[in-house]
Amino acid sequence: MTAATPTSPVTSFGVPTRPEARVFHQVRCLRPADRRRIQTTLGLSQPSVTRHVAALIDAGFVEEAPARDTQSVGRPRKQLLVDGRHLTVWGAHIGVRNSVLTVADAGGRILRQRSLGSGIREPAATDFLTRTAAHLQALGQGLPAPAHIGIAFSSFVDARGHISSPEYQCDDVPATDILSERLGRPITAGVGVEALAGHELAHNPISVELEDSRLYFYARNVLSHAWAFHGRVHRPSSGRMPAFMRAATVPELGESAAVGQHPLSVTALINACHMRGHHVRGLPDICALARHDASINDLLTRRATALAQIVATTVDVVNPRTVVLAGDTFSQDPVTTKVLSETLSSPGLRLRIPRRQSTVASAVHTALAPLWADPLGNV
């Protein structure tokens, strides 16, 4: 995982490469973590581990405590724990309909969180980003100044930090420049689904398993995917949606989708229900309605089948070992979960649906990624 370079405000995600960052990664992820386990799992020498741990303790990222294992013989072992309470990061995930703001410490613990019931839209994109910056400043009031600020977007962000997105109805909006100017400090940006893939890598111990290829598919108001392999999250050059993802549709949903919306988005589904006279507010309402309304259940099933075809085609292209399905579509809709499980059932393919709130995870990780990539160089 590398911090954004001076030529690009966009964060890349992956397993850290610097030795002290890898040690900190293991301290966060091993249960329990001690010098011996870190030495064994990373293949480092004992003096190297001792040196890196000491530097991390001096910098306030790691602390020591007596090991809970009281059965060991000889000198009592010390376990290593995550500290980082002296530093904060500010993060945000800016969605199409909703956004979330977070403040966390350097250990990844969320200190404050706030949701905004709106997302970026042209022609008022600058105004929205300005308000978002003000809300972030208010959320961090009274806490240490942020060591880093990271903003995740549902849409692709180019190497300049600009957004051109049909979902946001934005064309070449200099998002990172606007936010940096309003916040008075540099920020880095990331794509939400890529940040989710990075979050996954960042919360598992470094091991051979992280070298496996993984496909992350996100579906809510935006459909997007990311591919992680060899401990890195692949970043596409253009971010254009593949043709097979654009082509998949359900006629009724295509008719109800607004400009820029994918016809399989949750928003298009809500609009289709409204056109049928059902005043639903979100996916949980629609799933509840489908249990006693055959036409709505049929609509959900046909949407799930179209989504399954998209995911199955993507699996054929990248051939991952694991498929992670994130977003409300998969965590809240049992119809889609069932159809996806049946469609993707094949030997050797692991399927997982995380229950955590994906927008919060992407917001926090976009803010933390550069810090965790080089903890001693970012303080």
mmCIF file of C-alpha atoms in Angstrom:
data_model
loop_
_atom_site.group_PDB
_atom_site.id
_atom_site.type_symbol
_atom_site.label_atom_id
_atom_site.label_comp_id
_atom_site.label_asym_id
_atom_site.label_seq_id
_atom_site.Cartn_x
_atom_site.Cartn_y
_atom_site.Cartn_z
ATOM 1 C CA MET A 1 0.000 0.000 0.000
ATOM 2 C CA THR A 2 1.534 3.274 -1.009
ATOM 3 C CA ALA A 3 0.600 6.800 -0.162
ATOM 4 C CA ALA A 4 -0.535 9.080 -2.932
ATOM 5 C CA THR A 5 2.390 10.566 -4.836
ATOM 6 C CA PRO A 6 2.835 14.323 -5.304
ATOM 7 C CA THR A 7 1.695 13.942 -8.929
ATOM 8 C CA SER A 8 -1.619 12.325 -8.031
ATOM 9 C CA PRO A 9 -4.044 12.900 -5.161
ATOM 10 C CA VAL A 10 -5.513 9.417 -5.624
ATOM 11 C CA THR A 11 -4.725 6.671 -3.103
ATOM 12 C CA SER A 12 -3.766 3.163 -4.131
ATOM 13 C CA PHE A 13 -4.675 0.270 -1.859
ATOM 14 C CA GLY A 14 -2.848 -2.901 -0.955
ATOM 15 C CA VAL A 15 -0.679 -4.744 1.530
ATOM 16 C CA PRO A 16 2.124 -2.469 2.821
ATOM 17 C CA THR A 17 5.653 -2.921 1.535
ATOM 18 C CA ARG A 18 7.748 -0.988 4.064
ATOM 19 C CA PRO A 19 9.012 -3.317 6.837
ATOM 20 C CA GLU A 20 7.827 -1.153 9.739
ATOM 21 C CA ALA A 21 4.398 -0.812 8.087
ATOM 22 C CA ARG A 22 4.203 -4.595 7.676
ATOM 23 C CA VAL A 23 5.036 -5.029 11.360
ATOM 24 C CA PHE A 24 2.276 -2.560 12.279
ATOM 25 C CA HIS A 25 -0.096 -4.431 9.975
ATOM 26 C CA GLN A 26 0.562 -7.678 11.853
ATOM 27 C CA VAL A 27 0.149 -5.984 15.225
ATOM 28 C CA ARG A 28 -3.299 -4.858 14.106
ATOM 29 C CA CYS A 29 -4.346 -8.184 12.595
ATOM 30 C CA LEU A 30 -2.733 -11.032 14.557
ATOM 31 C CA ARG A 31 -4.621 -12.310 17.587
ATOM 32 C CA PRO A 32 -2.550 -12.255 19.725
ATOM 33 C CA ALA A 33 0.415 -10.337 18.341
ATOM 34 C CA ASP A 34 3.877 -10.673 19.808
ATOM 35 C CA ARG A 35 7.409 -10.303 18.483
ATOM 36 C CA ARG A 36 7.853 -14.028 17.898
ATOM 37 C CA ARG A 37 4.699 -14.391 15.776
ATOM 38 C CA ILE A 38 5.565 -11.276 13.780
ATOM 39 C CA GLN A 39 9.048 -12.602 13.135
ATOM 40 C CA THR A 40 7.664 -15.957 11.990
ATOM 41 C CA THR A 41 4.865 -14.629 9.785
ATOM 42 C CA LEU A 42 6.931 -11.928 8.075
ATOM 43 C CA GLY A 43 10.199 -13.832 7.814
ATOM 44 C CA LEU A 44 12.153 -11.021 9.490
ATOM 45 C CA SER A 45 15.106 -11.418 11.820
ATOM 46 C CA GLN A 46 14.640 -10.991 15.551
ATOM 47 C CA PRO A 47 16.773 -7.798 15.669
ATOM 48 C CA SER A 48 14.751 -6.286 12.802
ATOM 49 C CA VAL A 49 11.423 -6.972 14.526
ATOM 50 C CA THR A 50 12.769 -5.561 17.788
ATOM 51 C CA ARG A 51 13.938 -2.393 16.018
ATOM 52 C CA HIS A 52 10.686 -1.832 14.137
ATOM 53 C CA VAL A 53 8.512 -2.500 17.171
ATOM 54 C CA ALA A 54 10.570 -0.068 19.260
ATOM 55 C CA ALA A 55 10.178 2.632 16.598
ATOM 56 C CA LEU A 56 6.412 2.066 16.431
ATOM 57 C CA ILE A 57 6.134 2.225 20.224
ATOM 58 C CA ASP A 58 8.160 5.461 20.319
ATOM 59 C CA ALA A 59 5.890 6.946 17.634
ATOM 60 C CA GLY A 60 2.756 6.004 19.603
ATOM 61 C CA PHE A 61 1.372 3.431 17.162
ATOM 62 C CA VAL A 62 1.969 0.342 19.321
ATOM 63 C CA GLU A 63 1.892 -0.396 23.035
ATOM 64 C CA GLU A 64 2.898 -3.395 25.125
ATOM 65 C CA ALA A 65 0.898 -5.348 27.707
ATOM 66 C CA PRO A 66 1.421 -8.603 29.614
ATOM 67 C CA ALA A 67 0.445 -11.616 27.510
ATOM 68 C CA ARG A 68 -2.779 -13.329 28.518
ATOM 69 C CA ASP A 69 -1.120 -16.747 28.215
ATOM 70 C CA THR A 70 -0.129 -17.495 31.804
ATOM 71 C CA GLN A 71 0.955 -21.062 31.042
ATOM 72 C CA SER A 72 4.217 -20.127 29.335
ATOM 73 C CA VAL A 73 7.477 -21.046 31.053
ATOM 74 C CA GLY A 74 10.322 -18.584 31.549
ATOM 75 C CA ARG A 75 10.251 -14.830 31.103
ATOM 76 C CA PRO A 76 6.636 -13.577 30.734
ATOM 77 C CA ARG A 77 5.865 -12.699 27.132
ATOM 78 C CA LYS A 78 4.576 -9.284 26.129
ATOM 79 C CA GLN A 79 1.730 -8.904 23.667
ATOM 80 C CA LEU A 80 1.668 -5.989 21.281
ATOM 81 C CA LEU A 81 -1.467 -3.861 20.980
ATOM 82 C CA VAL A 82 -2.550 -1.107 18.630
ATOM 83 C CA ASP A 83 -2.288 2.407 20.018
ATOM 84 C CA GLY A 84 -2.451 5.471 17.745
ATOM 85 C CA ARG A 85 -4.901 7.364 19.929
ATOM 86 C CA HIS A 86 -2.844 10.551 19.631
ATOM 87 C CA LEU A 87 -3.568 10.919 15.905
ATOM 88 C CA THR A 88 -6.827 11.375 14.019
ATOM 89 C CA VAL A 89 -7.849 11.046 10.392
ATOM 90 C CA TRP A 90 -10.919 12.454 8.688
ATOM 91 C CA GLY A 91 -12.715 10.353 6.109
ATOM 92 C CA ALA A 92 -15.833 10.556 3.981
ATOM 93 C CA HIS A 93 -17.703 8.432 1.488
ATOM 94 C CA ILE A 94 -19.657 10.609 -0.927
ATOM 95 C CA GLY A 95 -22.457 8.658 -2.520
ATOM 96 C CA VAL A 96 -25.170 9.355 -5.046
ATOM 97 C CA ARG A 97 -28.034 9.705 -2.575
ATOM 98 C CA ASN A 98 -26.293 9.524 0.812
ATOM 99 C CA SER A 99 -22.876 10.357 2.235
ATOM 100 C CA VAL A 100 -21.119 9.463 5.477
ATOM 101 C CA LEU A 101 -18.430 11.383 7.378
ATOM 102 C CA THR A 102 -16.073 9.836 9.935
ATOM 103 C CA VAL A 103 -13.292 10.728 12.337
ATOM 104 C CA ALA A 104 -11.039 7.865 13.444
ATOM 105 C CA ASP A 105 -7.776 7.488 15.315
ATOM 106 C CA ALA A 106 -4.619 6.049 13.779
ATOM 107 C CA GLY A 107 -5.499 2.598 15.083
ATOM 108 C CA GLY A 108 -8.706 2.578 13.036
ATOM 109 C CA ARG A 109 -11.143 3.139 15.904
ATOM 110 C CA ILE A 110 -14.084 5.330 14.846
ATOM 111 C CA LEU A 111 -14.423 8.315 17.157
ATOM 112 C CA ARG A 112 -17.239 10.200 15.469
ATOM 113 C CA GLN A 113 -19.579 9.566 12.575
ATOM 114 C CA ARG A 114 -22.286 11.471 10.771
ATOM 115 C CA SER A 115 -24.548 10.724 7.815
ATOM 116 C CA LEU A 116 -25.646 13.249 5.218
ATOM 117 C CA GLY A 117 -28.875 12.589 3.367
ATOM 118 C CA SER A 118 -27.512 13.857 0.086
ATOM 119 C CA GLY A 119 -24.831 13.260 -2.515
ATOM 120 C CA ILE A 120 -22.870 15.157 -5.124
ATOM 121 C CA ARG A 121 -24.759 16.554 -8.116
ATOM 122 C CA GLU A 122 -24.066 19.027 -10.897
ATOM 123 C CA PRO A 123 -24.561 21.928 -11.284
ATOM 124 C CA ALA A 124 -24.233 22.274 -7.501
ATOM 125 C CA ALA A 125 -21.207 19.952 -7.073
ATOM 126 C CA THR A 126 -18.923 22.730 -5.786
ATOM 127 C CA ASP A 127 -21.512 23.854 -3.244
ATOM 128 C CA PHE A 128 -22.009 20.289 -2.016
ATOM 129 C CA LEU A 129 -18.260 19.665 -1.659
ATOM 130 C CA THR A 130 -17.907 22.979 0.182
ATOM 131 C CA ARG A 131 -20.659 21.966 2.630
ATOM 132 C CA THR A 132 -19.054 18.543 3.057
ATOM 133 C CA ALA A 133 -15.762 20.186 4.004
ATOM 134 C CA ALA A 134 -17.577 22.358 6.566
ATOM 135 C CA HIS A 135 -19.342 19.310 8.039
ATOM 136 C CA LEU A 136 -16.010 17.469 8.323
ATOM 137 C CA GLN A 137 -14.446 20.408 10.126
ATOM 138 C CA ALA A 138 -17.384 20.538 12.537
ATOM 139 C CA LEU A 139 -17.190 16.773 13.137
ATOM 140 C CA GLY A 140 -13.507 17.026 14.075
ATOM 141 C CA GLN A 141 -13.975 20.021 16.340
ATOM 142 C CA GLY A 142 -12.180 19.645 19.680
ATOM 143 C CA LEU A 143 -10.017 16.717 18.514
ATOM 144 C CA PRO A 144 -6.381 16.806 17.334
ATOM 145 C CA ALA A 145 -5.931 18.137 13.810
ATOM 146 C CA PRO A 146 -6.112 15.316 11.274
ATOM 147 C CA ALA A 147 -2.886 13.602 10.240
ATOM 148 C CA HIS A 148 -4.608 12.795 6.994
ATOM 149 C CA ILE A 149 -7.900 13.357 5.148
ATOM 150 C CA GLY A 150 -9.263 10.854 2.635
ATOM 151 C CA ILE A 151 -12.454 11.007 0.579
ATOM 152 C CA ALA A 152 -13.998 7.973 -1.124
ATOM 153 C CA PHE A 153 -16.346 8.478 -4.075
ATOM 154 C CA SER A 154 -18.838 6.004 -5.494
ATOM 155 C CA SER A 155 -17.632 6.945 -8.952
ATOM 156 C CA PHE A 156 -14.230 6.753 -10.629
ATOM 157 C CA VAL A 157 -11.699 9.467 -9.755
ATOM 158 C CA ASP A 158 -9.028 10.171 -12.355
ATOM 159 C CA ALA A 159 -5.329 10.733 -11.620
ATOM 160 C CA ARG A 160 -5.906 14.481 -11.177
ATOM 161 C CA GLY A 161 -8.603 13.949 -8.563
ATOM 162 C CA HIS A 162 -11.326 14.976 -11.023
ATOM 163 C CA ILE A 163 -14.723 13.281 -11.389
ATOM 164 C CA SER A 164 -16.713 12.730 -14.567
ATOM 165 C CA SER A 165 -19.647 10.542 -13.670
ATOM 166 C CA PRO A 166 -23.082 9.787 -15.139
ATOM 167 C CA GLU A 167 -24.278 8.708 -11.679
ATOM 168 C CA TYR A 168 -23.211 12.025 -10.139
ATOM 169 C CA GLN A 169 -24.133 13.883 -13.346
ATOM 170 C CA CYS A 170 -20.714 15.507 -13.089
ATOM 171 C CA ASP A 171 -18.297 16.416 -15.867
ATOM 172 C CA ASP A 172 -14.648 17.018 -14.964
ATOM 173 C CA VAL A 173 -15.313 18.348 -11.439
ATOM 174 C CA PRO A 174 -11.957 19.015 -9.659
ATOM 175 C CA ALA A 175 -13.191 17.389 -6.450
ATOM 176 C CA THR A 176 -9.891 17.036 -4.596
ATOM 177 C CA ASP A 177 -8.834 20.601 -5.450
ATOM 178 C CA ILE A 178 -12.122 21.983 -4.135
ATOM 179 C CA LEU A 179 -11.958 19.982 -0.919
ATOM 180 C CA SER A 180 -8.271 20.732 -0.311
ATOM 181 C CA GLU A 181 -8.894 24.451 -0.743
ATOM 182 C CA ARG A 182 -11.883 24.446 1.630
ATOM 183 C CA LEU A 183 -10.127 22.305 4.247
ATOM 184 C CA GLY A 184 -6.817 24.129 4.001
ATOM 185 C CA ARG A 185 -4.753 20.951 3.694
ATOM 186 C CA PRO A 186 -4.054 18.249 1.106
ATOM 187 C CA ILE A 187 -6.392 15.305 0.787
ATOM 188 C CA THR A 188 -6.322 12.034 -1.104
ATOM 189 C CA ALA A 189 -9.246 10.427 -2.848
ATOM 190 C CA GLY A 190 -10.245 6.884 -3.663
ATOM 191 C CA VAL A 191 -12.999 4.884 -5.301
ATOM 192 C CA GLY A 192 -15.377 3.321 -2.786
ATOM 193 C CA VAL A 193 -15.263 -0.273 -4.032
ATOM 194 C CA GLU A 194 -11.448 -0.134 -4.303
ATOM 195 C CA ALA A 195 -11.289 1.159 -0.737
ATOM 196 C CA LEU A 196 -13.473 -1.775 0.369
ATOM 197 C CA ALA A 197 -11.028 -4.169 -1.257
ATOM 198 C CA GLY A 198 -8.169 -2.357 0.474
ATOM 199 C CA HIS A 199 -10.041 -2.486 3.782
ATOM 200 C CA GLU A 200 -10.282 -6.256 3.430
ATOM 201 C CA LEU A 201 -6.550 -6.612 2.807
ATOM 202 C CA ALA A 202 -5.744 -4.243 5.669
ATOM 203 C CA HIS A 203 -7.723 -6.264 8.219
ATOM 204 C CA ASN A 204 -6.253 -9.697 7.557
ATOM 205 C CA PRO A 205 -2.764 -10.826 8.599
ATOM 206 C CA ILE A 206 -0.155 -10.831 5.869
ATOM 207 C CA SER A 207 -0.019 -14.394 4.606
ATOM 208 C CA VAL A 208 0.017 -16.451 1.451
ATOM 209 C CA GLU A 209 -3.790 -16.284 1.406
ATOM 210 C CA LEU A 210 -3.657 -12.552 0.653
ATOM 211 C CA GLU A 211 -1.916 -13.413 -2.609
ATOM 212 C CA ASP A 212 -5.136 -15.048 -3.857
ATOM 213 C CA SER A 213 -7.169 -13.079 -6.375
ATOM 214 C CA ARG A 214 -10.396 -11.591 -5.041
ATOM 215 C CA LEU A 215 -13.297 -9.925 -6.808
ATOM 216 C CA TYR A 216 -15.254 -7.234 -4.968
ATOM 217 C CA PHE A 217 -18.632 -6.380 -6.418
ATOM 218 C CA TYR A 218 -20.649 -3.477 -5.027
ATOM 219 C CA ALA A 219 -24.289 -2.799 -5.777
ATOM 220 C CA ARG A 220 -26.454 -0.121 -4.276
ATOM 221 C CA ASN A 221 -27.131 3.127 -6.114
ATOM 222 C CA VAL A 222 -23.978 2.495 -8.140
ATOM 223 C CA LEU A 223 -22.725 -0.774 -9.607
ATOM 224 C CA SER A 224 -18.965 -1.191 -9.484
ATOM 225 C CA HIS A 225 -16.293 -3.787 -8.969
ATOM 226 C CA ALA A 226 -12.638 -4.078 -7.978
ATOM 227 C CA TRP A 227 -10.090 -6.839 -8.358
ATOM 228 C CA ALA A 228 -7.324 -7.530 -5.835
ATOM 229 C CA PHE A 229 -4.426 -9.827 -6.625
ATOM 230 C CA HIS A 230 -0.925 -10.327 -5.197
ATOM 231 C CA GLY A 231 -1.921 -8.144 -2.259
ATOM 232 C CA ARG A 232 -2.743 -5.135 -4.447
ATOM 233 C CA VAL A 233 -6.024 -3.587 -5.579
ATOM 234 C CA HIS A 234 -6.077 -3.132 -9.338
ATOM 235 C CA ARG A 235 -6.846 0.418 -10.399
ATOM 236 C CA PRO A 236 -8.303 0.737 -13.930
ATOM 237 C CA SER A 237 -6.952 3.475 -16.164
ATOM 238 C CA SER A 238 -10.315 4.936 -17.197
ATOM 239 C CA GLY A 239 -12.908 3.563 -14.799
ATOM 240 C CA ARG A 240 -15.387 3.027 -17.621
ATOM 241 C CA MET A 241 -18.059 0.450 -16.860
ATOM 242 C CA PRO A 242 -17.589 -2.679 -19.005
ATOM 243 C CA ALA A 243 -20.134 -3.100 -21.792
ATOM 244 C CA PHE A 244 -21.610 -6.264 -20.273
ATOM 245 C CA MET A 245 -22.374 -4.348 -17.056
ATOM 246 C CA ARG A 246 -24.058 -1.520 -18.962
ATOM 247 C CA ALA A 247 -26.125 -3.890 -21.100
ATOM 248 C CA ALA A 248 -27.699 -5.917 -18.279
ATOM 249 C CA THR A 249 -31.162 -4.633 -17.462
ATOM 250 C CA VAL A 250 -34.769 -5.395 -16.582
ATOM 251 C CA PRO A 251 -37.248 -3.537 -18.847
ATOM 252 C CA GLU A 252 -39.356 -2.039 -16.037
ATOM 253 C CA LEU A 253 -36.243 -0.871 -14.205
ATOM 254 C CA GLY A 254 -34.755 0.606 -17.347
ATOM 255 C CA GLU A 255 -37.912 2.673 -17.791
ATOM 256 C CA SER A 256 -37.806 3.927 -14.203
ATOM 257 C CA ALA A 257 -34.110 4.758 -14.066
ATOM 258 C CA ALA A 258 -33.299 8.461 -14.092
ATOM 259 C CA VAL A 259 -30.532 9.999 -16.197
ATOM 260 C CA GLY A 260 -27.185 8.505 -15.222
ATOM 261 C CA GLN A 261 -28.680 5.719 -13.104
ATOM 262 C CA HIS A 262 -27.911 2.097 -13.805
ATOM 263 C CA PRO A 263 -31.225 0.270 -14.342
ATOM 264 C CA LEU A 264 -30.251 -2.317 -11.715
ATOM 265 C CA SER A 265 -29.536 0.282 -9.023
ATOM 266 C CA VAL A 266 -31.573 0.445 -5.836
ATOM 267 C CA THR A 267 -32.798 3.895 -6.887
ATOM 268 C CA ALA A 268 -34.230 2.519 -10.140
ATOM 269 C CA LEU A 269 -35.923 -0.243 -8.137
ATOM 270 C CA ILE A 270 -37.467 2.299 -5.749
ATOM 271 C CA ASN A 271 -38.703 4.382 -8.696
ATOM 272 C CA ALA A 272 -40.267 1.288 -10.296
ATOM 273 C CA CYS A 273 -42.158 0.568 -7.079
ATOM 274 C CA HIS A 274 -43.356 4.179 -6.920
ATOM 275 C CA MET A 275 -44.662 3.883 -10.483
ATOM 276 C CA ARG A 276 -46.676 0.868 -9.315
ATOM 277 C CA GLY A 277 -48.211 2.879 -6.487
ATOM 278 C CA HIS A 278 -46.034 1.530 -3.643
ATOM 279 C CA HIS A 279 -44.571 4.272 -1.440
ATOM 280 C CA VAL A 280 -41.354 2.550 -0.392
ATOM 281 C CA ARG A 281 -38.337 4.394 1.001
ATOM 282 C CA GLY A 282 -35.623 1.820 0.536
ATOM 283 C CA LEU A 283 -34.651 -1.769 -0.104
ATOM 284 C CA PRO A 284 -35.917 -3.129 3.254
ATOM 285 C CA ASP A 285 -39.416 -1.796 2.436
ATOM 286 C CA ILE A 286 -39.279 -3.443 -0.999
ATOM 287 C CA CYS A 287 -38.148 -6.799 0.427
ATOM 288 C CA ALA A 288 -40.961 -6.698 2.978
ATOM 289 C CA LEU A 289 -43.462 -5.869 0.226
ATOM 290 C CA ALA A 290 -42.176 -8.749 -1.950
ATOM 291 C CA ARG A 291 -43.104 -11.293 0.706
ATOM 292 C CA HIS A 292 -46.829 -10.792 -0.013
ATOM 293 C CA ASP A 293 -46.814 -9.167 -3.474
ATOM 294 C CA ALA A 294 -45.980 -11.628 -6.250
ATOM 295 C CA SER A 295 -45.286 -8.927 -8.866
ATOM 296 C CA ILE A 296 -42.706 -7.182 -6.649
ATOM 297 C CA ASN A 297 -41.119 -10.535 -5.800
ATOM 298 C CA ASP A 298 -40.897 -11.275 -9.522
ATOM 299 C CA LEU A 299 -39.272 -7.878 -10.132
ATOM 300 C CA LEU A 300 -36.691 -8.551 -7.395
ATOM 301 C CA THR A 301 -35.996 -12.008 -8.833
ATOM 302 C CA ARG A 302 -35.456 -10.727 -12.369
ATOM 303 C CA ARG A 303 -33.184 -7.971 -11.052
ATOM 304 C CA ALA A 304 -31.255 -10.563 -9.043
ATOM 305 C CA THR A 305 -30.884 -12.753 -12.147
ATOM 306 C CA ALA A 306 -29.502 -9.847 -14.178
ATOM 307 C CA LEU A 307 -27.057 -8.978 -11.395
ATOM 308 C CA ALA A 308 -26.009 -12.612 -11.168
ATOM 309 C CA GLN A 309 -25.245 -12.644 -14.885
ATOM 310 C CA ILE A 310 -23.016 -9.564 -14.479
ATOM 311 C CA VAL A 311 -21.122 -11.060 -11.546
ATOM 312 C CA ALA A 312 -20.794 -14.453 -13.275
ATOM 313 C CA THR A 313 -19.360 -12.797 -16.398
ATOM 314 C CA THR A 314 -16.891 -10.830 -14.274
ATOM 315 C CA VAL A 315 -15.874 -14.039 -12.502
ATOM 316 C CA ASP A 316 -15.226 -15.647 -15.887
ATOM 317 C CA VAL A 317 -12.982 -12.722 -16.853
ATOM 318 C CA VAL A 318 -10.814 -12.430 -13.719
ATOM 319 C CA ASN A 319 -11.140 -16.002 -12.345
ATOM 320 C CA PRO A 320 -10.930 -15.063 -8.647
ATOM 321 C CA ARG A 321 -10.594 -17.442 -5.722
ATOM 322 C CA THR A 322 -12.992 -15.348 -3.604
ATOM 323 C CA VAL A 323 -15.985 -13.162 -4.486
ATOM 324 C CA VAL A 324 -17.012 -10.509 -1.961
ATOM 325 C CA LEU A 325 -20.470 -8.996 -2.516
ATOM 326 C CA ALA A 326 -20.880 -5.633 -0.782
ATOM 327 C CA GLY A 327 -23.682 -3.097 -0.578
ATOM 328 C CA ASP A 328 -27.315 -3.130 0.504
ATOM 329 C CA THR A 329 -28.365 -5.169 -2.537
ATOM 330 C CA PHE A 330 -26.558 -8.202 -1.137
ATOM 331 C CA SER A 331 -26.762 -7.607 2.623
ATOM 332 C CA GLN A 332 -30.476 -6.682 2.766
ATOM 333 C CA ASP A 333 -32.099 -8.588 -0.102
ATOM 334 C CA PRO A 334 -32.424 -12.358 0.524
ATOM 335 C CA VAL A 335 -33.784 -12.923 -3.003
ATOM 336 C CA THR A 336 -30.595 -11.591 -4.589
ATOM 337 C CA THR A 337 -28.432 -13.483 -2.106
ATOM 338 C CA LYS A 338 -30.156 -16.762 -2.990
ATOM 339 C CA VAL A 339 -29.919 -16.231 -6.751
ATOM 340 C CA LEU A 340 -26.244 -15.201 -6.554
ATOM 341 C CA SER A 341 -25.373 -18.183 -4.366
ATOM 342 C CA GLU A 342 -26.986 -20.596 -6.831
ATOM 343 C CA THR A 343 -25.470 -18.929 -9.909
ATOM 344 C CA LEU A 344 -21.923 -18.721 -8.534
ATOM 345 C CA SER A 345 -21.875 -22.153 -6.944
ATOM 346 C CA SER A 346 -18.726 -23.838 -8.255
ATOM 347 C CA PRO A 347 -15.898 -25.883 -6.728
ATOM 348 C CA GLY A 348 -13.068 -23.787 -5.307
ATOM 349 C CA LEU A 349 -14.917 -20.444 -5.444
ATOM 350 C CA ARG A 350 -15.557 -18.791 -2.089
ATOM 351 C CA LEU A 351 -18.510 -16.407 -1.779
ATOM 352 C CA ARG A 352 -18.780 -13.917 1.071
ATOM 353 C CA ILE A 353 -21.207 -11.121 1.956
ATOM 354 C CA PRO A 354 -19.867 -8.762 4.661
ATOM 355 C CA ARG A 355 -22.433 -7.390 7.073
ATOM 356 C CA ARG A 356 -20.566 -4.220 8.017
ATOM 357 C CA GLN A 357 -21.659 -0.879 6.608
ATOM 358 C CA SER A 358 -19.581 -0.634 3.454
ATOM 359 C CA THR A 359 -19.691 3.163 3.095
ATOM 360 C CA VAL A 360 -18.218 3.639 6.582
ATOM 361 C CA ALA A 361 -15.470 1.102 5.860
ATOM 362 C CA SER A 362 -14.510 2.823 2.601
ATOM 363 C CA ALA A 363 -14.532 6.279 4.234
ATOM 364 C CA VAL A 364 -12.286 5.244 7.111
ATOM 365 C CA HIS A 365 -9.906 3.203 5.002
ATOM 366 C CA THR A 366 -9.425 5.908 2.365
ATOM 367 C CA ALA A 367 -8.318 8.198 5.197
ATOM 368 C CA LEU A 368 -6.091 5.616 6.893
ATOM 369 C CA ALA A 369 -4.443 3.956 3.877
ATOM 370 C CA PRO A 370 -1.570 6.461 3.367
ATOM 371 C CA LEU A 371 -0.896 6.565 7.127
ATOM 372 C CA TRP A 372 -0.801 2.768 7.454
ATOM 373 C CA ALA A 373 1.393 2.496 4.357
ATOM 374 C CA ASP A 374 4.131 4.579 6.013
ATOM 375 C CA PRO A 375 3.270 5.175 9.682
ATOM 376 C CA LEU A 376 6.688 6.521 10.667
ATOM 377 C CA GLY A 377 6.897 8.835 7.686
ATOM 378 C CA ASN A 378 3.453 10.421 8.113
ATOM 379 C CA VAL A 379 3.797 11.842 11.612
#
